[in-house]
Coordinates of C-alpha atoms and ligand atoms in Angstrom, one line a residue:
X1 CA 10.7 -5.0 8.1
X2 CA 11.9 -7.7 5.4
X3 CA 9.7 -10.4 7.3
X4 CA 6.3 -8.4 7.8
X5 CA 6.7 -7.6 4.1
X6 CA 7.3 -11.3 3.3
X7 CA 4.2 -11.9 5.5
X8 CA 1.9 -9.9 3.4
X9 CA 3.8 -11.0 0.1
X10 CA 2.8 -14.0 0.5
X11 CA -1.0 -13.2 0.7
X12 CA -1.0 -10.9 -1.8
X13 CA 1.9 -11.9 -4.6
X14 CA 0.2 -15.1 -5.4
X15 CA 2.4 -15.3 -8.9
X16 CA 4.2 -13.4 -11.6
X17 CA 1.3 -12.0 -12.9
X18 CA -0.1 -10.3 -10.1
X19 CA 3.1 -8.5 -9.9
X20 CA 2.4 -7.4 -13.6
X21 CA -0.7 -6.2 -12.6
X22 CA 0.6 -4.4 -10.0
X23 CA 3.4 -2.3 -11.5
X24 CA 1.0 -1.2 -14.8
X25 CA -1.9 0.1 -12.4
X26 CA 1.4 1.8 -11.0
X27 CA 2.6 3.8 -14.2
X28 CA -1.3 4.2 -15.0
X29 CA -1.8 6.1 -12.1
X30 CA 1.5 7.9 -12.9
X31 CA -0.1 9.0 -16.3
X32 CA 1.9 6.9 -18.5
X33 CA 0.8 6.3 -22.0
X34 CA 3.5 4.1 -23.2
X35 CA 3.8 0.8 -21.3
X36 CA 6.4 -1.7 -22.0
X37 CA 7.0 -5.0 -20.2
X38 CA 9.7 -7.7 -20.7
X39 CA 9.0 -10.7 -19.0
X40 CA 11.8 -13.9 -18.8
X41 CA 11.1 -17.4 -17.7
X42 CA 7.5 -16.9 -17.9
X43 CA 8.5 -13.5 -15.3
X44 CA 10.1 -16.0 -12.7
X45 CA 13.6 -14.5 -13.9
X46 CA 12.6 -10.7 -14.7
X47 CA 9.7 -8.7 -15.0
X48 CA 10.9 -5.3 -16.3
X49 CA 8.6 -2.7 -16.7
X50 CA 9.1 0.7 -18.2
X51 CA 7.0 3.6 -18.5
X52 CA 6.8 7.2 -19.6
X53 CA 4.8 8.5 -17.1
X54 CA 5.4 10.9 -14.3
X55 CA 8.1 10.1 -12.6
X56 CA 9.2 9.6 -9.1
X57 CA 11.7 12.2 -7.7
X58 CA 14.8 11.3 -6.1
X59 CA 13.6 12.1 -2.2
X60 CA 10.6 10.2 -2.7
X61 CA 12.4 7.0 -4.3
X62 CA 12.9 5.3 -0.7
X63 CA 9.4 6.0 0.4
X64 CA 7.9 4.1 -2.4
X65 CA 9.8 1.4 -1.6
X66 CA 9.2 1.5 2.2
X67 CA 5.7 2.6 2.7
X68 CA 5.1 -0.8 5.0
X69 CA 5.3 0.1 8.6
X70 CA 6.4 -2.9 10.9
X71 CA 4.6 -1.3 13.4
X72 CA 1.3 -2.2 11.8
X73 CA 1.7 -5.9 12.7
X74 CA 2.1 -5.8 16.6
X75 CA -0.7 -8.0 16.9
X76 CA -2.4 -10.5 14.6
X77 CA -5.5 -8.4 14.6
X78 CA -3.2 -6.0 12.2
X79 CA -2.2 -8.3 10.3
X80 CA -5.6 -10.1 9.6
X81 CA -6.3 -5.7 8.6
X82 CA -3.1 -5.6 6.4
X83 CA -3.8 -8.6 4.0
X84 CA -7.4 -7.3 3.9
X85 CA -6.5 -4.2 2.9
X86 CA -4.2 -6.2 0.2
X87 CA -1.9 -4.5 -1.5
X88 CA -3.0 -0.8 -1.3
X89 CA 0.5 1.6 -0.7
X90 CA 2.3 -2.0 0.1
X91 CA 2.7 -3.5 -3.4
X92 CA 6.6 -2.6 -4.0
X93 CA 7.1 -3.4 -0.5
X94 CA 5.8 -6.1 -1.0
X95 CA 7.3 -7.2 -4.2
X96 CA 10.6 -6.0 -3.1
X97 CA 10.6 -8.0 -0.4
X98 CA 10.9 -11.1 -2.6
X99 CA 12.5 -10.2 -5.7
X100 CA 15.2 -8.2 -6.0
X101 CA 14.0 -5.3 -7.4
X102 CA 15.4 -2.2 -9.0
X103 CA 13.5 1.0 -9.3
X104 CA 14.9 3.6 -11.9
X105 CA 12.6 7.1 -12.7
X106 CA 13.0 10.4 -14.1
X107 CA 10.5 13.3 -13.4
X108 CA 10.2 16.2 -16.0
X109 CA 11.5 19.0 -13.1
X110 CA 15.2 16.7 -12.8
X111 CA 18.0 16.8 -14.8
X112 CA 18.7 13.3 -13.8
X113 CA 17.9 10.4 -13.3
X114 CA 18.0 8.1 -9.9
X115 CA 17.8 4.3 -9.1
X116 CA 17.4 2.4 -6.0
X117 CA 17.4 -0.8 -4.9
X118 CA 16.7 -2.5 -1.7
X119 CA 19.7 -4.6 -0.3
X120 CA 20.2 -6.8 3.2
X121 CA 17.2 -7.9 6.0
X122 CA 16.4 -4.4 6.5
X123 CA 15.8 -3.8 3.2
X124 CA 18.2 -0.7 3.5
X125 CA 17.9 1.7 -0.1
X126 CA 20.5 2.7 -1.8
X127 CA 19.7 5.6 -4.3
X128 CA 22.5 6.3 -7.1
X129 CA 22.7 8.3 -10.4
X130 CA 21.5 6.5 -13.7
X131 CA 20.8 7.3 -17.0
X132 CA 16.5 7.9 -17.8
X133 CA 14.5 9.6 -19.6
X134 CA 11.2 10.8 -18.3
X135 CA 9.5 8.2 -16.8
X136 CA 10.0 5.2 -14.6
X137 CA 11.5 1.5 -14.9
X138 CA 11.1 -0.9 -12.3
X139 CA 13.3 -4.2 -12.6
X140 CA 11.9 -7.3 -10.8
X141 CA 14.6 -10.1 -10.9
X142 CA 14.6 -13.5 -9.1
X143 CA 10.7 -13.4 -7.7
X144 CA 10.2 -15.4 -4.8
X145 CA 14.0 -16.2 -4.6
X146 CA 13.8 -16.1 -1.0
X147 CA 10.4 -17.6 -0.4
X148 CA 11.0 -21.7 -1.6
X149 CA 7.6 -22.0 -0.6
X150 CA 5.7 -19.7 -2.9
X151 CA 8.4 -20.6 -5.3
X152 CA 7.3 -23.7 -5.5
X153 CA 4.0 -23.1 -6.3
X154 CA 4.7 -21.5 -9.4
X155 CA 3.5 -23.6 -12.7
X156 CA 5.5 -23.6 -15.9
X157 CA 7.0 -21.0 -17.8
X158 CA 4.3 -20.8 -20.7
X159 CA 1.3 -20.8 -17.8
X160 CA 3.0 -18.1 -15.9
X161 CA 3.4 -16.1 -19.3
X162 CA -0.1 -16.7 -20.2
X163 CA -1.2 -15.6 -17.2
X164 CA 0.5 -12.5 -17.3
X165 CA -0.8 -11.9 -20.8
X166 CA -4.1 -12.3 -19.6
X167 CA -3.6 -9.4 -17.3
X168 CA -2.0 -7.1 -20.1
X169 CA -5.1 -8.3 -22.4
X170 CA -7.9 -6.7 -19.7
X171 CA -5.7 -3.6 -18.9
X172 CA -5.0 -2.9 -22.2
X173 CA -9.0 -3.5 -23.4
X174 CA -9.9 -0.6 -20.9
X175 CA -7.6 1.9 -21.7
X176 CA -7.0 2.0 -25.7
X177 CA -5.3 5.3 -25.1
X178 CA -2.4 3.9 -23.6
X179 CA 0.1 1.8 -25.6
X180 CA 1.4 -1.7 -24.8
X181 CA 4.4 -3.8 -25.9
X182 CA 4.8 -7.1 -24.6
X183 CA 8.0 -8.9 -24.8
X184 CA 8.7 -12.6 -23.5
X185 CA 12.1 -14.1 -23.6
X186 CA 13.4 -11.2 -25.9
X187 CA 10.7 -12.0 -28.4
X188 CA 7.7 -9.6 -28.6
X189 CA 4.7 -11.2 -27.8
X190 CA 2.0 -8.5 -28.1
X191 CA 2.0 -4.9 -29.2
X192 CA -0.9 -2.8 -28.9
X193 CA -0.8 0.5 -30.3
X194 CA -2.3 3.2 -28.2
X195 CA -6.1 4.4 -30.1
X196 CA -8.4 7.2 -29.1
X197 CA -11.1 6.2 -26.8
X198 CA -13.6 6.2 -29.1
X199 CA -12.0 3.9 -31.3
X200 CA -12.9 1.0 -28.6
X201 CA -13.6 -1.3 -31.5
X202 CA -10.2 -0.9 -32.6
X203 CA -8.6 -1.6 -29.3
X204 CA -10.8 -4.7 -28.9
X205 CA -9.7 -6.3 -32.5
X206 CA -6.2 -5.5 -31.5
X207 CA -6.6 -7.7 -28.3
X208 CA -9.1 -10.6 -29.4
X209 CA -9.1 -10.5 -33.2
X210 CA -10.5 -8.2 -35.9
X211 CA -12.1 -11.4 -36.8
X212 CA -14.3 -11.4 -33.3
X213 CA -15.2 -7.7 -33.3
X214 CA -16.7 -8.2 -37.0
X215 CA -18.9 -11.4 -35.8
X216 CA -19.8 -10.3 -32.3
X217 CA -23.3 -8.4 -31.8
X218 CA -22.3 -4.6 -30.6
X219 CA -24.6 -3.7 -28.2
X220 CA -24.9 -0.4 -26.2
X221 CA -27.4 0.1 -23.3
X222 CA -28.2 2.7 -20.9
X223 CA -30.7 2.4 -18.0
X224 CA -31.5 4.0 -14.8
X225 CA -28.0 5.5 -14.4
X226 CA -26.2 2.4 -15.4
X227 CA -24.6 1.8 -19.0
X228 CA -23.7 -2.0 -20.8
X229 CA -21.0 -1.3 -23.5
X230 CA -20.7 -5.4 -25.3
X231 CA -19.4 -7.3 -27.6
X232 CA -21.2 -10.6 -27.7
X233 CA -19.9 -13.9 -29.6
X234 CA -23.0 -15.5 -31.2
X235 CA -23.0 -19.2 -31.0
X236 CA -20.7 -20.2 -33.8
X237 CA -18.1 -18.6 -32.0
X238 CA -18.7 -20.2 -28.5
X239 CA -16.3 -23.0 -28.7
X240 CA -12.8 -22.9 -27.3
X241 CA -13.6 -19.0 -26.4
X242 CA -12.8 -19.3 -22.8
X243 CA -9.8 -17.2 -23.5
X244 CA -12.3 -14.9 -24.8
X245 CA -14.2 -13.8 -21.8
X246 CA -13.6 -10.2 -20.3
X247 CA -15.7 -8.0 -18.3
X248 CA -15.2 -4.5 -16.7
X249 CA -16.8 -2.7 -14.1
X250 CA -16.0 0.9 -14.5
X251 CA -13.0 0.6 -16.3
X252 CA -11.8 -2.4 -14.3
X253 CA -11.0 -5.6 -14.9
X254 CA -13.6 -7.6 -12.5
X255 CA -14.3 -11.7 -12.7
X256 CA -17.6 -11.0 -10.6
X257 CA -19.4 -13.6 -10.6
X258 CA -22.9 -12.0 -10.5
X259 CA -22.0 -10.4 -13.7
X260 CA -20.8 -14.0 -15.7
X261 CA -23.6 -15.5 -14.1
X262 CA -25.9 -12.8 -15.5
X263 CA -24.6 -13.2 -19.4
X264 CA -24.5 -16.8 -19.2
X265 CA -28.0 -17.0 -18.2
X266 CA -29.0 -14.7 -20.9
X267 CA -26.7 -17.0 -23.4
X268 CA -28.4 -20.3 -22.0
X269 CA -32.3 -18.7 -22.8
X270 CA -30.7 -17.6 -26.4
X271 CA -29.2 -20.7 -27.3
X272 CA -29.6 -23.2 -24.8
X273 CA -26.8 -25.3 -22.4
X274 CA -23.9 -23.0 -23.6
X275 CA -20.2 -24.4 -22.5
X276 CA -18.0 -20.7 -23.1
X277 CA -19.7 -18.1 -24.4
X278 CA -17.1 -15.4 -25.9
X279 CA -17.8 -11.8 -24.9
X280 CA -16.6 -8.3 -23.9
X281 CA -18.4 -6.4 -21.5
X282 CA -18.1 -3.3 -19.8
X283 CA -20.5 -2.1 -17.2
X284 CA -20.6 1.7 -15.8
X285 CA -22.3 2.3 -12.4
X286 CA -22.4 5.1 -9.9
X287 CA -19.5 4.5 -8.2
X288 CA -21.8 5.1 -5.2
X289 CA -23.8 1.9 -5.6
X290 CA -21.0 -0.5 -6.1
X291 CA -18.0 -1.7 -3.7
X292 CA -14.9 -2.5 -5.7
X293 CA -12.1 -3.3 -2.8
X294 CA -14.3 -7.0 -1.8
X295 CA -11.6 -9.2 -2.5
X296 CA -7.9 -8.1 -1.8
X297 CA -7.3 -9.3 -6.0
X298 CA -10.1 -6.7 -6.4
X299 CA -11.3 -9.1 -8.9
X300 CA -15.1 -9.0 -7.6
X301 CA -17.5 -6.6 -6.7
X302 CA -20.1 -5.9 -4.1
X303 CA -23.4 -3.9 -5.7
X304 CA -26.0 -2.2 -3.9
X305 CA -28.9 -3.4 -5.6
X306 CA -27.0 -6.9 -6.9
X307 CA -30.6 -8.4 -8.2
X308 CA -31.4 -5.3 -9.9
X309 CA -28.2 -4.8 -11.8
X310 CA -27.8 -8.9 -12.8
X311 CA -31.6 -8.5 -14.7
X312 CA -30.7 -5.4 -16.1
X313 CA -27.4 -7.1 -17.5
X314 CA -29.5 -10.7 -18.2
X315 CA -32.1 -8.7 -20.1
X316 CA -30.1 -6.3 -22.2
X317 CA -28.0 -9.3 -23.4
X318 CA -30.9 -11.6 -23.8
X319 CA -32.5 -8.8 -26.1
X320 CA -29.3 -8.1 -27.8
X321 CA -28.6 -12.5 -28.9
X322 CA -32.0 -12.6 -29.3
X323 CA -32.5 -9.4 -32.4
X324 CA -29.8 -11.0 -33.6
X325 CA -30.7 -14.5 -34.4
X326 CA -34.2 -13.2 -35.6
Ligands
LIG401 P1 0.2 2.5 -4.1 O1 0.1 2.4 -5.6 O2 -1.0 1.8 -3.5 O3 0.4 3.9 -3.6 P2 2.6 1.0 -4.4 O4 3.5 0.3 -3.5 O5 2.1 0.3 -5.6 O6 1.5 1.7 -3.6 O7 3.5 2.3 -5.0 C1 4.1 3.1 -4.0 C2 4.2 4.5 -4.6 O8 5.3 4.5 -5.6 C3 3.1 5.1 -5.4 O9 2.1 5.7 -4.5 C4 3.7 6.1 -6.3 O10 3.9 7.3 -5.6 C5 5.1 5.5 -6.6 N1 5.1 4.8 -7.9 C6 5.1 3.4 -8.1 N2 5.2 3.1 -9.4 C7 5.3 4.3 -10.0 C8 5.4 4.6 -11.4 N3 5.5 3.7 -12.4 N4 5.5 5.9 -11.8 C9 5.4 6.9 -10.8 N5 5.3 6.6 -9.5 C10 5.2 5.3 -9.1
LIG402 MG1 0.2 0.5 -6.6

């Protein structure tokens, strides 16, 4: 089983961050609204996550660590279906198949807490006592120890970190409610506070700067079932923004390229040949009309009516740029 879960490890764990990304969606699903991460060595040496949400129970410990079937690779046809299926019910197979990784939780109905860890080929789990409050920590130590390859293609410590920031960054910009810290190397890095959903704004200058939620043009949009929630960078702020460009797609953190290509077209008829412009953008669709599971990542989308929804985005931020500058 160790080798089939290396095998799709190594489509889908492309780098620190994606296990990051991985384990948060985790403890959102499980309800958490506390989230705290401490990353060493840019996460190369630990990624240690812990939340205060639900809880896995002691009998169910093993199964979330071995959900990945080796029957489901018999053939390469299956495997060709696992990797595009990416990492859905596989992800701490996956991860613990390269790492060693320790999972600790607590649910509300135990009076104590379990940890297990995977140990040996066959990934055999060993569940004993621990001390936990409510909630779960999972300990990833030593990624891609096994795996020289994929090892090898990690960059340095500070671009490994800053990729993993950049994932905390989009999480934590669509869902204010939950609170973030983020520690690197003992020091902490980021720390969001959790805000009520309505108090979006708040969330945003937490993330990118009070300093860009003041300057950007707020604009609010809905049309034919579909809603643009934005904050736009006008042009004084379009320099060395490339840091500064996040978009959602009902709630999730997308880099669809339909979408950037809609706002940059709408920046290039406001202001000409733009190099980066700076913006936060959430779009709401019937989940109906959109396909969200194209790319394993999940980091683009497929939409119904593609032409329909880039002009609606082009158009609303051309109008928005353009009030703006008059
Ligand atoms: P998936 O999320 O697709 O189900 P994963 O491998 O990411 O697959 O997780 C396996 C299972 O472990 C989840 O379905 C969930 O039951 C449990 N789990 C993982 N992380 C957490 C967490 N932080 N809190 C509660 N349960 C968790
Ligand atoms: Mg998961």
């Amino acid at each position: 089983p160790r080798l089939a879960n290396q095998i799709a490890a190594g489509e889908v764990v492309e780098r620190p961050a994606s296990v990051v990304k991985e384990l948060i969606e985790n403890s959102l699903d499980a309800g958490a609204t506390r989230i705290e991460l401490e990353i060493e060595r840019g996460g190369h040496k630990r990624i240690r996550l812990r939340d205060n949400g639900g809880g896995i129970a002691k009998d169910e410990l093993k199964l979330a660590l071995s959900r990945h079937a080796t029957s489901k690779i018999a053939t390469l046809d299956d495997l060709e279906q696992i990797l595009s299926l990416g990492f859905r019910g596989e992800a701490l197979a996956s991860i613990s198949s390269v790492s060693r990784l320790s999972l600790t939780s607590k649910t509300p109905e135990q009076s104590e807490a379990w940890q297990a860890s995977c140990e040996g080929r066959e990934m055999d789990v060993s569940i004993v006592p621990a001390a936990h409050p409510d909630g779960t920590t999972i300990d990833v130590a030593d990624l891609f120890y096994n795996t020289p390859a994929r090892r090898k293609f990690l960059r340095t410590e500070k671009t490994e970190y800053q990729h993993i920031e950049d994932v905390v960054k989009r999480i934590a910009l669509s869902h204010p409610q939950v609170g973030f810290t983020l520690k690197h190397n003992n020091k902490v890095m980021r720390r969001f506070a959790a805000v009520k959903p309505e108090n979006q704004a708040q969330r945003l200058a937490q993330v990118v700067g009070q300093k860009f939620v003041d300057n950007a043009t707020a604009l609010v949009l809905e049309h034919q079932g579909m809603k643009i929630q934005a904050w736009l960078g006008n042009h004084n702020m379009l320099r060395s923004s490339n840091d500064c460009q996040f978009s959602f797609v009902n709630d999730r953190g997308m880099r669809d390229k339909l979408i950037l290509h809609a706002i940059r077209q709408a920046y290039e008829m406001s202001y000409g040949a733009v190099e980066q412009p700076a913006f936060v953008f959430y779009l709401t669709v019937n989940p109906k009309d959109v396909d969200v599971n194209v790319h394993p990542a999940k980091h683009e989308v497929r939409f119904q009516q593609s032409r329909l929804v880039h002009d609606f985005i082009c158009k609303a931020v051309f109008d928005a740029l353009c009030e703006e500058c008059g």
